[in-house]
Short mmCIF file of C-alpha atoms in Angstrom, two decimals:
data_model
loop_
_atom_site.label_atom_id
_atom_site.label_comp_id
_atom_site.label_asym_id
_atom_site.label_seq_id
_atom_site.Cartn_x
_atom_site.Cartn_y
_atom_site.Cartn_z
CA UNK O 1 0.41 28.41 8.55
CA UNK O 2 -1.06 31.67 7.96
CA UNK O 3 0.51 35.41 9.56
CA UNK O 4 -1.12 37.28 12.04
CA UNK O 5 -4.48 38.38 10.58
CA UNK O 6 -4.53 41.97 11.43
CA UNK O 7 -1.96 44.65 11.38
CA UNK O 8 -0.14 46.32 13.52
CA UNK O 9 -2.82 49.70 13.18
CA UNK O 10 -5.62 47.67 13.68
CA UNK O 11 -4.71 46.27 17.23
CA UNK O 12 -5.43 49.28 18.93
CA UNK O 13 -9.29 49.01 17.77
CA UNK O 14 -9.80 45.84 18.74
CA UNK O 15 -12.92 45.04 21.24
CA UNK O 16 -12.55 44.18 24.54
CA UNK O 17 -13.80 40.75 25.87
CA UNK O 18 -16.69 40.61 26.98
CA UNK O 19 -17.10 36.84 28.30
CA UNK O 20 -13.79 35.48 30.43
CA UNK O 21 -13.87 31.87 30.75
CA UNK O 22 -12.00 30.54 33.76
CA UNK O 23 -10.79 26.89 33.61
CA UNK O 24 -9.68 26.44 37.39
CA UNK O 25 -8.84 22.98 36.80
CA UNK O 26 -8.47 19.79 34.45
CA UNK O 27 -8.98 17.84 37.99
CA UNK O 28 -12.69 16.04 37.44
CA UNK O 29 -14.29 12.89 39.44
CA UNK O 30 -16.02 11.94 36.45
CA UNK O 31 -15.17 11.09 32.86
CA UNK O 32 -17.00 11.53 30.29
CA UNK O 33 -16.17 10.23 26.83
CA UNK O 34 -17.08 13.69 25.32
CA UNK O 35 -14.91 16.49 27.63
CA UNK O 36 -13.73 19.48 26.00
CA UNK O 37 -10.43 19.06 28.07
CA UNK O 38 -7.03 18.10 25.98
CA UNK O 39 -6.77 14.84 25.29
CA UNK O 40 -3.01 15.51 27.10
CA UNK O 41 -4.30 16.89 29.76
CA UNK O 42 -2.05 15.09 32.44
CA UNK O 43 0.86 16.79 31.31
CA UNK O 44 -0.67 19.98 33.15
CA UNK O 45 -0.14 19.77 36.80
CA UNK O 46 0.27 23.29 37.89
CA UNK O 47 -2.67 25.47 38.35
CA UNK O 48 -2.94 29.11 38.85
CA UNK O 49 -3.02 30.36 42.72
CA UNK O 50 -5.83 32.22 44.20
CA UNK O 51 -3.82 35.40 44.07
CA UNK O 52 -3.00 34.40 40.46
CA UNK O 53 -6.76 33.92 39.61
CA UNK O 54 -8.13 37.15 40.77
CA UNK O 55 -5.47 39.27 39.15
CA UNK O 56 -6.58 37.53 36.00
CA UNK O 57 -9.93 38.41 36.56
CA UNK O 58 -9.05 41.99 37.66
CA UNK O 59 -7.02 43.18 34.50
CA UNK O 60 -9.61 41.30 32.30
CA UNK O 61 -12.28 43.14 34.02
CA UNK O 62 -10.44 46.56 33.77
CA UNK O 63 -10.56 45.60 29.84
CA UNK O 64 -13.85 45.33 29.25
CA UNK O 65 -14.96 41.79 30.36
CA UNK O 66 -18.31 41.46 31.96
CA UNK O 67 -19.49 37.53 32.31
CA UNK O 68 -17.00 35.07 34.28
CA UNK O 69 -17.61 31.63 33.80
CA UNK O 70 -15.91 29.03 36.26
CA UNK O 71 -15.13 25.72 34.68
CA UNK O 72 -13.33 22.66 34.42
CA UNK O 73 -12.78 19.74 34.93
CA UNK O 74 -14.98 20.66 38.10
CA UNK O 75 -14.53 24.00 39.69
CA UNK O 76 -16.35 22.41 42.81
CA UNK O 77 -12.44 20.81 43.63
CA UNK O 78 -10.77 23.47 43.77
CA UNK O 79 -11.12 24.42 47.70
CA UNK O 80 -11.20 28.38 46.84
CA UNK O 81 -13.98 28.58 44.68
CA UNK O 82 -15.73 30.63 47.16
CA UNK O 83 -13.04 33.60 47.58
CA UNK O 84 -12.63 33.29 44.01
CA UNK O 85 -16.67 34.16 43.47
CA UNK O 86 -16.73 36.73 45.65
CA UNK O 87 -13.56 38.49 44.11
CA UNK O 88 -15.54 38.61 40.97
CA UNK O 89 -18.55 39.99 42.33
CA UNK O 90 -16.55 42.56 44.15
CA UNK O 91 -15.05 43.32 40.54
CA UNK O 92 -18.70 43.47 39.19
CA UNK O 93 -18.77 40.33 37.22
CA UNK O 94 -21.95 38.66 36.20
CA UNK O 95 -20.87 35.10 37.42
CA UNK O 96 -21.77 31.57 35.97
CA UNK O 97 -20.68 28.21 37.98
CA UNK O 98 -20.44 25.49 35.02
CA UNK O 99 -20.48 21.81 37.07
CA UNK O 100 -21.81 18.42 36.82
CA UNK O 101 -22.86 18.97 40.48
CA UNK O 102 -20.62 16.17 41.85
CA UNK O 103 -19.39 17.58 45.32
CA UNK O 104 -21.67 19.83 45.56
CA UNK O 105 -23.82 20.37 48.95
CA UNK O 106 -27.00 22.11 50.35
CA UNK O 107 -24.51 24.01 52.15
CA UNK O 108 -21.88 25.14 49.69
CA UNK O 109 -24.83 26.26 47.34
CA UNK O 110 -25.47 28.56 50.26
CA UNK O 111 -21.87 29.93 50.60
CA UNK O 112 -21.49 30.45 47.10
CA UNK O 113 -25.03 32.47 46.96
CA UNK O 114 -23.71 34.68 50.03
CA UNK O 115 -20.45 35.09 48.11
CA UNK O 116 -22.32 36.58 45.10
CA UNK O 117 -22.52 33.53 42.38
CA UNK O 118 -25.32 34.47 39.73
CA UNK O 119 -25.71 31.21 38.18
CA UNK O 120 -25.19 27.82 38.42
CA UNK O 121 -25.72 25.22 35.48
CA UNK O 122 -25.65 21.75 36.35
CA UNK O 123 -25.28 19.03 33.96
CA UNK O 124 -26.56 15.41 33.22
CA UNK O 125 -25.20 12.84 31.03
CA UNK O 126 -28.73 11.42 30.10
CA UNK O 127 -32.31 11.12 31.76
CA UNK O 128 -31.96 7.20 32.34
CA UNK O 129 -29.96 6.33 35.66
CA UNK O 130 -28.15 3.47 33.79
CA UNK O 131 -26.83 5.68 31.24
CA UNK O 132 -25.66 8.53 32.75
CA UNK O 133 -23.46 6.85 35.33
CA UNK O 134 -21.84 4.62 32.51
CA UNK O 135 -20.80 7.73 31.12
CA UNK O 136 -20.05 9.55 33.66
CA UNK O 137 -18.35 6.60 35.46
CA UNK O 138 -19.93 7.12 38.78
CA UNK O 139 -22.56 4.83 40.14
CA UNK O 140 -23.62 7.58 42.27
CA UNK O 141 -23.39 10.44 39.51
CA UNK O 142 -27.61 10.37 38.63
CA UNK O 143 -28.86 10.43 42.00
CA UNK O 144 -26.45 13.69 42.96
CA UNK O 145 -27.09 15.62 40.13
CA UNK O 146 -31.00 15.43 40.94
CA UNK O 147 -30.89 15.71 44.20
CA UNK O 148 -28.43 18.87 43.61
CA UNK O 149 -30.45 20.11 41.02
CA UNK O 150 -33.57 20.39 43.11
CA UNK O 151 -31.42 22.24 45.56
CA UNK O 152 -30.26 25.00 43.82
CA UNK O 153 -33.47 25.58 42.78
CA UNK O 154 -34.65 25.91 46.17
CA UNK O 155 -31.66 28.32 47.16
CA UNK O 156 -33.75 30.61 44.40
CA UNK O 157 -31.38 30.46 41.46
CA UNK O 158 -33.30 29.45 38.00
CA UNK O 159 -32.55 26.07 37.48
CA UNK O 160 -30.53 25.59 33.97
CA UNK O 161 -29.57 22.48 33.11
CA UNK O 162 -27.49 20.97 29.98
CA UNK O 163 -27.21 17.26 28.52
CA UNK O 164 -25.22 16.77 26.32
CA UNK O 165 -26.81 14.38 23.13
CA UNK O 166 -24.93 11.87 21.24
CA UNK O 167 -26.14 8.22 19.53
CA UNK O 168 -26.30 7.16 23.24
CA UNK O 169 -29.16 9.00 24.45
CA UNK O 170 -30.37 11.46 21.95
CA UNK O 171 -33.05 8.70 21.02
CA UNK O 172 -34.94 9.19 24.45
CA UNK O 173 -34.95 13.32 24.27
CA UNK O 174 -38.42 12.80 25.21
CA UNK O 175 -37.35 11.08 28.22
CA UNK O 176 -35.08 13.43 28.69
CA UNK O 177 -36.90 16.59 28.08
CA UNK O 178 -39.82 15.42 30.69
CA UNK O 179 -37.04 15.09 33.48
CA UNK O 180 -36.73 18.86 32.48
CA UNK O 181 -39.79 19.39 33.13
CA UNK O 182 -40.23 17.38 36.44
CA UNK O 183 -37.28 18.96 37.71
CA UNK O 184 -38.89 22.46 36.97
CA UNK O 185 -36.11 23.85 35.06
CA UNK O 186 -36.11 27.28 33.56
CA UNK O 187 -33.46 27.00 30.93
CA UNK O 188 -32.19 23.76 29.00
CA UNK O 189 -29.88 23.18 26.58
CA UNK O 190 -30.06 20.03 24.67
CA UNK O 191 -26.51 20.14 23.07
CA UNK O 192 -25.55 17.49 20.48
CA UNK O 193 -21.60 16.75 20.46
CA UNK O 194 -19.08 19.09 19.36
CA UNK O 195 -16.26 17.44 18.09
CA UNK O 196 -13.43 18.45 19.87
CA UNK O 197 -10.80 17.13 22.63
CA UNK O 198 -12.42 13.67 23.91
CA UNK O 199 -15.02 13.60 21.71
CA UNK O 200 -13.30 14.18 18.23
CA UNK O 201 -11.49 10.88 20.06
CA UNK O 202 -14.92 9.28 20.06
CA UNK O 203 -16.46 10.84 17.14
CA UNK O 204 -17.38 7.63 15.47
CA UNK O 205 -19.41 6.13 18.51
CA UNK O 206 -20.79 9.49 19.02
CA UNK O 207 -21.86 10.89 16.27
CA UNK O 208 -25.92 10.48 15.48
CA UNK O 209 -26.90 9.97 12.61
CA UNK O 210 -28.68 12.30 10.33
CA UNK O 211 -32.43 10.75 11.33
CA UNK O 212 -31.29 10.61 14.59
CA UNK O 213 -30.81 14.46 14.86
CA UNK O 214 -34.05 15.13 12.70
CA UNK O 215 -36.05 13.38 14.85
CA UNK O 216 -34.41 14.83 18.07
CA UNK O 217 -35.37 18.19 16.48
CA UNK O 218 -38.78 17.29 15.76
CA UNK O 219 -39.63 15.91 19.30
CA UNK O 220 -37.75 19.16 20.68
CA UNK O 221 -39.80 21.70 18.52
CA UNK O 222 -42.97 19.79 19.57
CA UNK O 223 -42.28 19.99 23.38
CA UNK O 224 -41.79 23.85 22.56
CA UNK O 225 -45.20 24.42 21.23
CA UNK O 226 -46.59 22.14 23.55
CA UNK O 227 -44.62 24.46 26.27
CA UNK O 228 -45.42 27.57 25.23
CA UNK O 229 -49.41 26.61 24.82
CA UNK O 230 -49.56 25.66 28.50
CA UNK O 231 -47.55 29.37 29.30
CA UNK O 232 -44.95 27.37 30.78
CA UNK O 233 -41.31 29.28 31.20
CA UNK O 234 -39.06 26.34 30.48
CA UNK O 235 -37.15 27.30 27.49
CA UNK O 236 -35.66 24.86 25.49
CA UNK O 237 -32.35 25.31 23.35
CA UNK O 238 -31.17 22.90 20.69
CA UNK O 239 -27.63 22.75 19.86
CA UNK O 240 -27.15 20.76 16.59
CA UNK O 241 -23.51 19.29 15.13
CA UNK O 242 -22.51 21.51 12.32
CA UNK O 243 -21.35 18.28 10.63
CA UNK O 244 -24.77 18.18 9.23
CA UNK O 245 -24.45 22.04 7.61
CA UNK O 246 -23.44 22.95 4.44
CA UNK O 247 -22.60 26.20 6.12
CA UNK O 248 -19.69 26.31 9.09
CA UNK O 249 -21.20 27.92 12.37
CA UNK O 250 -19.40 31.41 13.34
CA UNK O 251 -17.15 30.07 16.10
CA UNK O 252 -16.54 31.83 19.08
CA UNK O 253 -18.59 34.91 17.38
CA UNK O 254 -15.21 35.14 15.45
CA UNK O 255 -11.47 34.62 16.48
CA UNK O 256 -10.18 36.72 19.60
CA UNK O 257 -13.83 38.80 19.27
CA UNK O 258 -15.75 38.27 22.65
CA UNK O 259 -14.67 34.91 23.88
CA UNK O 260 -11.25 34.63 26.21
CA UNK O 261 -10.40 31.46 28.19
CA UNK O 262 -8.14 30.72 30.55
CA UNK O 263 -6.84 27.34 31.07
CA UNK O 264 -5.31 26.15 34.32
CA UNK O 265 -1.76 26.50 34.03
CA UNK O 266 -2.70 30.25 32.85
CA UNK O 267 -2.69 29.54 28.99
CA UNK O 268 -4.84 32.13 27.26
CA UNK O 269 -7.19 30.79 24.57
CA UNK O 270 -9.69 32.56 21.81
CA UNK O 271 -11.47 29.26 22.83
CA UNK O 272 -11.73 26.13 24.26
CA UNK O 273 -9.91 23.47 22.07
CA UNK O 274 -7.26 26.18 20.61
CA UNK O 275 -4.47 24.80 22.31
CA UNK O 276 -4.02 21.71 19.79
CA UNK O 277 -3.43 24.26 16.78
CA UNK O 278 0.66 24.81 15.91
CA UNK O 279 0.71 27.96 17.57
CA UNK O 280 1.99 29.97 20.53
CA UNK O 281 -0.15 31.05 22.84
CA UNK O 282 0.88 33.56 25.73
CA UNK O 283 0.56 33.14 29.47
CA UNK O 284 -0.92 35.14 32.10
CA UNK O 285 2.23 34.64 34.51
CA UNK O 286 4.30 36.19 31.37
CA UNK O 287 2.08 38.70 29.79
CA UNK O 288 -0.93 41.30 30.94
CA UNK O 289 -4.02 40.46 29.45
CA UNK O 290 -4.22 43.60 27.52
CA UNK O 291 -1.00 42.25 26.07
CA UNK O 292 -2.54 39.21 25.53
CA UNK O 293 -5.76 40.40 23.94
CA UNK O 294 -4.26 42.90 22.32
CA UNK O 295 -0.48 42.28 20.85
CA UNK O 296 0.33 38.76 21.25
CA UNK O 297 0.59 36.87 17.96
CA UNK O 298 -1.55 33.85 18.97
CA UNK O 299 -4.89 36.27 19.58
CA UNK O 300 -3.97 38.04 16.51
CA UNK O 301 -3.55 35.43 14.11
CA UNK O 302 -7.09 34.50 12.65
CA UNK O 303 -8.70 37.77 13.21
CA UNK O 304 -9.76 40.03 10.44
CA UNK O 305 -9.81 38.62 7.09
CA UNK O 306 -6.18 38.91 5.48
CA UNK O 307 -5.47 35.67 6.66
CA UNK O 308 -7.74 33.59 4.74
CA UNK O 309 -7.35 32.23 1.55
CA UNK O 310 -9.72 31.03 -1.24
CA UNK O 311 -12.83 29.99 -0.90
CA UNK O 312 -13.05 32.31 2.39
CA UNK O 313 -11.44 35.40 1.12
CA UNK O 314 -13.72 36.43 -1.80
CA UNK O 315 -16.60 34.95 0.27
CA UNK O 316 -19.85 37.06 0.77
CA UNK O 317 -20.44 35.35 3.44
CA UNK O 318 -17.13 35.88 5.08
CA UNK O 319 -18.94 38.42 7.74
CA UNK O 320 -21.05 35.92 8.85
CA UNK O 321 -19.23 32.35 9.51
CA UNK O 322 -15.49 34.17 9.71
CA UNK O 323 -14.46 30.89 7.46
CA UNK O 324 -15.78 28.72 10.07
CA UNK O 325 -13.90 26.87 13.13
CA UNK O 326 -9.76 26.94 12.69
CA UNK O 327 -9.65 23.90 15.38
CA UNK O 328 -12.12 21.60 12.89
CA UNK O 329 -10.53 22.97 9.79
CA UNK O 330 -6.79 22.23 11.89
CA UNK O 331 -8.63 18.76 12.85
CA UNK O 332 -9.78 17.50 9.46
CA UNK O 333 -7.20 18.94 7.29
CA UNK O 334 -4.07 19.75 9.09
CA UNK O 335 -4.01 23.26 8.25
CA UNK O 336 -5.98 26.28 10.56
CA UNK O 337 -6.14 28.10 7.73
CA UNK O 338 -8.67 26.03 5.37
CA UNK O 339 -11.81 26.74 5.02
CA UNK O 340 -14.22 25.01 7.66
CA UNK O 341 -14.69 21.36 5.66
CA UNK O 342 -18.07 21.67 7.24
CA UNK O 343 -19.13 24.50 4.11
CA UNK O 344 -20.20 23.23 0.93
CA UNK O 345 -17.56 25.70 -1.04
CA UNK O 346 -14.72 23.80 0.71
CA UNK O 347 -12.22 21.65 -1.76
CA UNK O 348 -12.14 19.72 1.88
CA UNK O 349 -16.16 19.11 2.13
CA UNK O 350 -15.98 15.46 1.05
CA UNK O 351 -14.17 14.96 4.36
CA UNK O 352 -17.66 15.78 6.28
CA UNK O 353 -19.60 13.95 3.63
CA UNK O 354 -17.33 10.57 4.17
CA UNK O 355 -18.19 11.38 7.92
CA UNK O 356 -21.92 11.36 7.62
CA UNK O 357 -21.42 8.33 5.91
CA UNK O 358 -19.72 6.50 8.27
CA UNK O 359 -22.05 7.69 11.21
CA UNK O 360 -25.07 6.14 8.95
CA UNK O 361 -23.05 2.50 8.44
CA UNK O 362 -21.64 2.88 12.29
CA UNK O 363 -23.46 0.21 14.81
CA UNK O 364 -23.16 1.44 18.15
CA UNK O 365 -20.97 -0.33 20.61
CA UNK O 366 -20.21 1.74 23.92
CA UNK O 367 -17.82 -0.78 24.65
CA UNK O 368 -15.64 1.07 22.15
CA UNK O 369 -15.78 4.96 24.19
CA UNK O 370 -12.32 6.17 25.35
CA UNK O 371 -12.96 7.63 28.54
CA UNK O 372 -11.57 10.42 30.07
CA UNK O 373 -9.50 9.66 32.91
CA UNK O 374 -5.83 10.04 33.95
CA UNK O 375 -4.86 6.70 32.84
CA UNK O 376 -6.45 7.42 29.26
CA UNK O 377 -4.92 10.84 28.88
CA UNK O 378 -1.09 9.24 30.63
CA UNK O 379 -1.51 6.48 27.13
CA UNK O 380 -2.30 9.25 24.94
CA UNK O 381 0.78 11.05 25.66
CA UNK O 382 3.18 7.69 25.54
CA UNK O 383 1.83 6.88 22.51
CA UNK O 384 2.96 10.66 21.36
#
């Protein structure tokens, strides 16, 4: 593995924050084939206390940060959400609620708008009713997230929404682009699979192919113009797989540069999947998050550029893509350190090409999804 990538001279200068990402909890009523979550996640039964929480977000604050996020699993479980929005607003974060809307209510939409939330993104599995509660495992899942969808529009926030695409339902994003519409959403992002935690797992039945996305892009660039003809707000943001680049994406904005995440037993992260890489990462309840932004070895040890070997290091384009993600490059070659296998200059690239290839010969069977449930994640963790 690669040393810490900057020295001890250049700590000092480092810049702050600026987006804290708090995972309250792993706990989730659905389970979706595709979470972010670790695919070990029922090893982690403690989560940070109230007290805990807001201290995090007060020293991270006091840093520099500026945007909270609440996530999961789904924040809506854990019972404090509430005093834990308006602790942030009383800190003078911008505030973002991140839920699939399951366990929400009129009324809690209303508590959490007179504690100060800013945002609220809700999220669908796909526009057909069938679908999304197969994937979501809910029969009920569809018929909430509309109904709570429509309400928090009502309560006056804008209404964002996300789906998340795969082979699945990316083939009706026509479908699901007009529920957009219907629903009178401001803000959606169409956002193909990333391939990490329970979807690397499912990568296979996931993956679209290559016409698949094309076409997805097409229809999406065509509701756009169509949009923005008839002056209408709704903005609509396509998230493709980089597995279809010849050029990795610049993750996170860079190692340890804007993005730090929290997980729930108080792990700190440069992002979301980092916890699967061989390295130690510091806690909150042993370490200030100055410390943690600052000093501690696992924040330190992909940023800057002294770190990265060949191709990466005499790379012009090293400023741009930061050598790509560490967690892919950790995933497909079993070193953080690589290059991204997703750019063309990487001795690791066939790896991605023998993946497109498979995605094109791949006949879809949801029958084969893994998904993500306690019982999954307890034969994960037998099986070592």
């Amino acid at each position: 593995m690669a040393t810490s990538g900057l020295n001890a001279n250049d700590k000092n200068s480092v810049s702050p924050p600026l987006w804290l990402l708090a995972e309250l909890t792993y706990r989730c009523p659905l389970q979706c084939p595709y979470c972010s979550n670790p695919l070990d996640f029922a090893r982690s039964q403690q989560e940070l206390t109230t007290e805990q929480w807001i201290e995090v977000f007060r020293q991270a604050r006091e840093l520099g940060a500026a945007q909270l996020g609440f996530s999961g699993g789904e924040p809506l479980v854990r019972q404090d959400l509430p005093e834990l929005v308006r602790a942030a607003r009383d800190l003078g974060y911008y505030t973002n609620l991140i839920t699939s809307g399951i366990g929400l209510t009129d009324d809690k939409i209303v508590l959490l708008s007179d504690m100060g939330l800013d945002h609220i993104q809700v999220s669908f599995q796909a526009a057909d009713e069938e679908v999304n509660n197969m994937l979501a495992g809910s029969k009920k899942a569809f018929a909430q997230k509309l109904a709570m969808a429509r309400a928090v529009k009502a309560q006056g926030y804008p209404m964002v929404l996300n789906f998340v695409t795969h082979r699945h339902n990316i083939d009706r994003i026509d479908r699901i682009i007009e529920l957009c519409i219907e629903l009178d959403a401001d803000y959606v992002e169409l956002a193909t699979c990333q391939f990490y935690g329970w979807a690397d797992l499912n990568k296979a039945e996931l993956l679209p192919t290559r016409e698949q996305l094309q076409r997805a892009e097409a229809v999406t660039q065509q509701w756009r113009e169509k949009l923005a003809q008839q002056n209408h707000p709704c903005k609509l943001i396509f998230v493709a797989p980089d597995y279809y680049d010849e050029r990795p994406k610049a993750c996170m904005s860079g190692w340890g540069s804007l993005f730090l995440d929290i997980t729930p037993d108080g792990t700190a992260l440069p992002c979301h999947s980092a916890r699967q890489l061989p390295i130690e990462f510091p806690n909150v309840k042993d370490h200030s998050i100055e410390h943690i932004w600052r000093v501690s070895g696992g924040f330190n040890h992909f940023r800057g550029h002294d770190w990265m070997p060949e191709p990466c290091r005499s790379c012009d384009e090293k400023e741009k893509d930061y050598g790509g993600c560490r967690c892919q490059a950790y995933m497909l070659t079993g070193d953080a350190a690589n290059a991204d296998p997703v750019c063309s200059k990487s001795p690791h690239h066939d790896l991605i090409l023998d993946i497109r290839a498979q995605a094109q010969r791949t006949i879809s069977d949801p029958s084969r999804l893994v998904y993500r449930n306690e019982k999954a994640s307890q034969a994960i963790i037998a099986r070592g």
